mmCIF file of C-alpha atoms in Angstrom:
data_model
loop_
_atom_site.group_PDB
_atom_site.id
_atom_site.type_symbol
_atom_site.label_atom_id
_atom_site.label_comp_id
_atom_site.label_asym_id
_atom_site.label_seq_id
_atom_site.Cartn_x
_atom_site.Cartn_y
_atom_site.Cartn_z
ATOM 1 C CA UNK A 136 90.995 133.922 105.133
ATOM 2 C CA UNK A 137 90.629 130.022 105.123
ATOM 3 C CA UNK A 138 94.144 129.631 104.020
ATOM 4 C CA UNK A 139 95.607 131.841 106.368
ATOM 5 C CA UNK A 140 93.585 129.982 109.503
ATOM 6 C CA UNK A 141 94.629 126.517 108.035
ATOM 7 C CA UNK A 142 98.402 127.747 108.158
ATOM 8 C CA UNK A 143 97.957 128.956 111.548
ATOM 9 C CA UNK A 144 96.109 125.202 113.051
ATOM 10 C CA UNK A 145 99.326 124.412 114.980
ATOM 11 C CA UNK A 146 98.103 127.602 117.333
ATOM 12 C CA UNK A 147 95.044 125.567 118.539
ATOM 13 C CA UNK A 148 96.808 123.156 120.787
ATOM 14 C CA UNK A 149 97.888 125.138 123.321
ATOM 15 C CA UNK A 150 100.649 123.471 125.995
ATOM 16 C CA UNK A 151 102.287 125.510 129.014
ATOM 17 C CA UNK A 152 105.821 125.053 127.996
ATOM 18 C CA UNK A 153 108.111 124.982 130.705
ATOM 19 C CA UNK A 154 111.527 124.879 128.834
ATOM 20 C CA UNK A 155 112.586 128.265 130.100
ATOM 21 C CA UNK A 156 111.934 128.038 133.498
ATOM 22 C CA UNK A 157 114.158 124.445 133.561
ATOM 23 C CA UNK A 158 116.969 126.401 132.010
ATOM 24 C CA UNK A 159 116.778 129.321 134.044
ATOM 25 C CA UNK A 160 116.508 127.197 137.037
ATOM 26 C CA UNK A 161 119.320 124.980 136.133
ATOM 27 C CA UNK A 162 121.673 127.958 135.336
ATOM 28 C CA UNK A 163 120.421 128.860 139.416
ATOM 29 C CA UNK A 164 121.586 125.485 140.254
ATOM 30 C CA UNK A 165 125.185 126.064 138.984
ATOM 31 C CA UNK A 166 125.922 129.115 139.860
ATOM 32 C CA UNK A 167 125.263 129.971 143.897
ATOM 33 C CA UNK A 168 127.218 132.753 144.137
ATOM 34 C CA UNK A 169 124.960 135.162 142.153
ATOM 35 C CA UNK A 170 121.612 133.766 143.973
ATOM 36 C CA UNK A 171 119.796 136.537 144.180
ATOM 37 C CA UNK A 172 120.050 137.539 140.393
ATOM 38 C CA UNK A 173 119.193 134.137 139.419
ATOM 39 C CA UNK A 174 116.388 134.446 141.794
ATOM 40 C CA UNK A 175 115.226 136.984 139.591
ATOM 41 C CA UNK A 176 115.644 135.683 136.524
ATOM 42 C CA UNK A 177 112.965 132.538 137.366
ATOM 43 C CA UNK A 178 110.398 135.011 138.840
ATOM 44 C CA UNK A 179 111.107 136.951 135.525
ATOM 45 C CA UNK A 180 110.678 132.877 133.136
ATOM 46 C CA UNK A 181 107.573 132.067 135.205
ATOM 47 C CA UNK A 182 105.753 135.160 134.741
ATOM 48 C CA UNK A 183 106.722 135.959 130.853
ATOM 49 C CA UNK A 184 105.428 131.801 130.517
ATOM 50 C CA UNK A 185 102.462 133.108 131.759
ATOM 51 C CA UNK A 186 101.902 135.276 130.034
ATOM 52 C CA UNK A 187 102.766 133.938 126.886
ATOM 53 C CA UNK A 188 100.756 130.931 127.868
ATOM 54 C CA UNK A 189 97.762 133.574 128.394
ATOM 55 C CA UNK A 190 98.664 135.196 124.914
ATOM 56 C CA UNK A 191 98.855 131.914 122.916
ATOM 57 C CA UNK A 192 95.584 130.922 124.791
ATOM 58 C CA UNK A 193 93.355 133.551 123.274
ATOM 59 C CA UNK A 194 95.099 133.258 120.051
ATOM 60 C CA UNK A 195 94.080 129.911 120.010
ATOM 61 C CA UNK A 196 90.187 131.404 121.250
ATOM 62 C CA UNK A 197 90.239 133.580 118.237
ATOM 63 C CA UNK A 198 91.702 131.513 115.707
ATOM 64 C CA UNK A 199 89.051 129.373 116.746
ATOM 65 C CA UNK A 200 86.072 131.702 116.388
ATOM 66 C CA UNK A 201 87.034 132.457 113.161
ATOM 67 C CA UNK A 202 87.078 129.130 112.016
ATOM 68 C CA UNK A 203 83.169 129.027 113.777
ATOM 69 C CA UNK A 204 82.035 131.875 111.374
ATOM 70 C CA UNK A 205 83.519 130.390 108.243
ATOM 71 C CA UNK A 206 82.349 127.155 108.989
ATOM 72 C CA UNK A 207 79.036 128.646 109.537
ATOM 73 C CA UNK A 208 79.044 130.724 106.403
ATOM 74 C CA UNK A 209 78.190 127.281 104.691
ATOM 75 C CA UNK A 210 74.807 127.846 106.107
ATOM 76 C CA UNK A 211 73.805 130.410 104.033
ATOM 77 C CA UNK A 212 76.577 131.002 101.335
ATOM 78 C CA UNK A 213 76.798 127.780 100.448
ATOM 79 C CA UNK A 214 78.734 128.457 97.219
ATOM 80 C CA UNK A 215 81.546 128.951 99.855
ATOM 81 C CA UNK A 216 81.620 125.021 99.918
ATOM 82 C CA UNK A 217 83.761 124.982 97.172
ATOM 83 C CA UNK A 218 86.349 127.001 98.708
ATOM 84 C CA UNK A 219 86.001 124.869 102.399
ATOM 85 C CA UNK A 220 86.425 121.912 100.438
ATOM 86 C CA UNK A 221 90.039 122.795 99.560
ATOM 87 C CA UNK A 222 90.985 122.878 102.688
ATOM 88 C CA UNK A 223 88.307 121.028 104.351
ATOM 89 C CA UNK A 224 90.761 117.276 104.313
ATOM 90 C CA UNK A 225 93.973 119.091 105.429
ATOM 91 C CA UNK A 226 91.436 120.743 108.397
ATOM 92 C CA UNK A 227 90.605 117.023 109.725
ATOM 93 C CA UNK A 228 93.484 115.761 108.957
ATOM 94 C CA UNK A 229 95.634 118.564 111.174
ATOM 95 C CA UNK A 230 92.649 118.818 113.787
ATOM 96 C CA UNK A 231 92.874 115.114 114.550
ATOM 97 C CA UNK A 232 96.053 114.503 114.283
ATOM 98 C CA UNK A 233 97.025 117.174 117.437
ATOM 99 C CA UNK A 234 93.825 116.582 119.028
ATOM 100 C CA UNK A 235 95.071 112.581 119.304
ATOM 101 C CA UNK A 236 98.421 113.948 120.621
ATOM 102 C CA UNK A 237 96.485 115.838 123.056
ATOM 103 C CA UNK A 238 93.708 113.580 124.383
ATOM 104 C CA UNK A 239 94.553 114.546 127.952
ATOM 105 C CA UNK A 240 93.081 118.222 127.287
ATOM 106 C CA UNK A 241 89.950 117.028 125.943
ATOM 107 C CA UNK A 242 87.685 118.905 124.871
ATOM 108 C CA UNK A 243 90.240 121.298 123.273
ATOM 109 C CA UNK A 244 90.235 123.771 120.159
ATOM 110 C CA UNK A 245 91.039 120.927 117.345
ATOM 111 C CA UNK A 246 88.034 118.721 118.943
ATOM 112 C CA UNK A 247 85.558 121.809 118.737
ATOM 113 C CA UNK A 248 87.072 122.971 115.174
ATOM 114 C CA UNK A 249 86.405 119.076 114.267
ATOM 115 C CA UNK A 250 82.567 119.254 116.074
ATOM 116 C CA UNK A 251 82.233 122.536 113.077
ATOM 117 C CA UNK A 252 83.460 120.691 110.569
ATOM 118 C CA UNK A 253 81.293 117.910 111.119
ATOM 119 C CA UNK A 254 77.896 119.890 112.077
ATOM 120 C CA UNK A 255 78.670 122.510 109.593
ATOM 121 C CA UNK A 256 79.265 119.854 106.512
ATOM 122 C CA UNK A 257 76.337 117.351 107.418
ATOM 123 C CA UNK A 258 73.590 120.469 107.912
ATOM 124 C CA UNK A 259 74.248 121.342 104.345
ATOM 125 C CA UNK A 260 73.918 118.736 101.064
ATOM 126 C CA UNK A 261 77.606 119.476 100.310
ATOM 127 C CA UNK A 262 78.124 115.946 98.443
ATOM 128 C CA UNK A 263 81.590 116.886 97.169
ATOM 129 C CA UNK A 264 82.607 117.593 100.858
ATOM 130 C CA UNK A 265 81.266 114.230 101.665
ATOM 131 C CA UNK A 266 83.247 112.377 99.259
ATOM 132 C CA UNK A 267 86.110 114.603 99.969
ATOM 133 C CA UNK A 268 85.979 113.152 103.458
ATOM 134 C CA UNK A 269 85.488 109.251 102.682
ATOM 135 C CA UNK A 270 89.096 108.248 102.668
ATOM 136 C CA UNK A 271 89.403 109.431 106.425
ATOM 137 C CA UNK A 272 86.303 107.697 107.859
ATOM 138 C CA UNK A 273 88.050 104.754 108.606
ATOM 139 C CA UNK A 274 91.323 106.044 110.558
ATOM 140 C CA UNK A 275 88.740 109.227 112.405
ATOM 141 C CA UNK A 276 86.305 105.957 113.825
ATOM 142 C CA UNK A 277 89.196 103.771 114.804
ATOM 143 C CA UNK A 278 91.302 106.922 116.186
ATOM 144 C CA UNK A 279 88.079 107.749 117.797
ATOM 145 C CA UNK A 280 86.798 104.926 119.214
ATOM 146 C CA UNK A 281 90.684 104.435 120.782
ATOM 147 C CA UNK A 282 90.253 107.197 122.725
ATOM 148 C CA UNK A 283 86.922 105.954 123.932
ATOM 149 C CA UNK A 284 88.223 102.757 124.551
ATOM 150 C CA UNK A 285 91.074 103.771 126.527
ATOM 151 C CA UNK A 286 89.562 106.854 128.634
ATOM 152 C CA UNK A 287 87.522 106.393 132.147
ATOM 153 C CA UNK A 288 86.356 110.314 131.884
ATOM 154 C CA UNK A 289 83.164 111.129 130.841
ATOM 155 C CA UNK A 290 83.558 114.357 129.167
ATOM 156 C CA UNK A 291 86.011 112.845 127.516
ATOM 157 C CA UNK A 292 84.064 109.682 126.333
ATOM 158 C CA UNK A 293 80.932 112.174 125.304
ATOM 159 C CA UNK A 294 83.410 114.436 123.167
ATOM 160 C CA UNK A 295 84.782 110.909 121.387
ATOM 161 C CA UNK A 296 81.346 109.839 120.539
ATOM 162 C CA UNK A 297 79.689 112.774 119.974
ATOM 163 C CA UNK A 298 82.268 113.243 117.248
ATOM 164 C CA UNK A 299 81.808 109.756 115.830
ATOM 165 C CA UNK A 300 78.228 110.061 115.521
ATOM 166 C CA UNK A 301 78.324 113.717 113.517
ATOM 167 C CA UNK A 302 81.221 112.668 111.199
ATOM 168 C CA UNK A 303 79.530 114.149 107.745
ATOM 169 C CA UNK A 304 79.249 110.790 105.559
ATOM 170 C CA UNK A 305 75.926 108.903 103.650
ATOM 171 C CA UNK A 306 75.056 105.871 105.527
ATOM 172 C CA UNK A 307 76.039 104.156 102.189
ATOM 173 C CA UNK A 308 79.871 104.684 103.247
ATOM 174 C CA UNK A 309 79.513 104.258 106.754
ATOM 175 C CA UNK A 310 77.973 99.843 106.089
ATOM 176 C CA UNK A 311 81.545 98.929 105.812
ATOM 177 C CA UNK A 312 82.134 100.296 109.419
ATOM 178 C CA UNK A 313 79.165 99.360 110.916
ATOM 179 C CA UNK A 314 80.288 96.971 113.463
ATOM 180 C CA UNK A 315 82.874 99.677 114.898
ATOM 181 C CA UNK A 316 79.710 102.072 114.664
ATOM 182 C CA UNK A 317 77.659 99.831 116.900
ATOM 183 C CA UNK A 318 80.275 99.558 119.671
ATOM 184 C CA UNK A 319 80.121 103.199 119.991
ATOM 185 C CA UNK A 320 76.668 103.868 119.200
ATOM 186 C CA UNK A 321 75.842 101.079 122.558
ATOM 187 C CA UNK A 322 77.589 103.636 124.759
ATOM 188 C CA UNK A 323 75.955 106.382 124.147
ATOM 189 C CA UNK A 324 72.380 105.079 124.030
ATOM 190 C CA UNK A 325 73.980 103.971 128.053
ATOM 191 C CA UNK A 326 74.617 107.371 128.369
ATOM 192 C CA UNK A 327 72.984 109.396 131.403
ATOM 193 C CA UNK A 328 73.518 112.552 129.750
ATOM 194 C CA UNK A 329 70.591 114.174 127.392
ATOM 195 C CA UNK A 330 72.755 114.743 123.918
#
């Protein structure tokens, strides 16, 4: 099941593509004499986007979930660790990479699959997954603390440090980064929120 969901992580960043409606509608542009048909034809683009937009949407939802259950299998199967921890660097790797290219849609489906990663591998002692993860602490704080830097919304800010301060590492690896730690631990101890 894992290696079917990781093949399928592209379906969690859901856009409304509106490629087919700028066709349709420039085909409408050239040709006036059929107006009516071409007409048509965009009603026809907008509502199939739609729909596909809706279908791709609670793919995304259920893709999503699924990841949730394995994630939270660890909890009391934890000899599925070994099998998470396979896939458990391409999964961060994937989920931060399209949730960077996607900041404006904060929080979205790779930022909560990231929030299970992180909850699900720090609740258990899963030391393999934590050394499995090392090599990425560096670029996931910097990428992180980017998008804090550079964003003026709150939910957005929370989501950036809430994800910083659950990434699933012994404090022993996490010295080397403590100054970048400390600028994003100060905001959210300023934080009016209660998490």
């Amino acid at each position: 099941l894992l290696k079917y969901l990781v093949g399928r992580m592209e379906e969690l960043s859901v856009r409304r593509d509106d490629d087919s409606i700028a066709f349709v509608f420039s085909s409408a542009e050239l040709d006036e004499s059929t107006n009516s048909t071409n007409e048509g034809k965009l009603d026809l683009a907008v509502a199939s986007t739609d729909e596909s937009f809706e279908f791709r949407t609670k793919r995304s939802g259920a893709l999503l979930l699924l990841f949730e259950r394995v994630l939270k299998s660890l909890a009391v199967f934890q000899n599925n660790e070994y099998i998470v921890r396979k896939f458990l660097r391409r999964m961060v790797v994937l989920a931060f990479r399209s949730a960077m290219e996607n900041t404006w849609s904060w929080p979205d489906s790779n930022c909560m699959l990231l929030r299970y990663v992180f909850r699900s591998i720090s609740a258990g002692k899963f030391e393999e997954s934590y050394k499995e993860l090392l090599p990425l602490i560096p670029s996931v704080l910097n990428g992180l603390y980017r998008v804090l830097c550079a964003s003026s919304d709150t939910v957005i800010s929370h989501t950036a440090i809430e994800l910083c301060l659950t990434i699933p590492a012994r404090l022993s690896s996490l010295l080397p980064h403590l100054n970048l730690l400390l600028r994003i631990i100060i905001p959210a101890l300023d934080s009016d929120s209660g998490d």
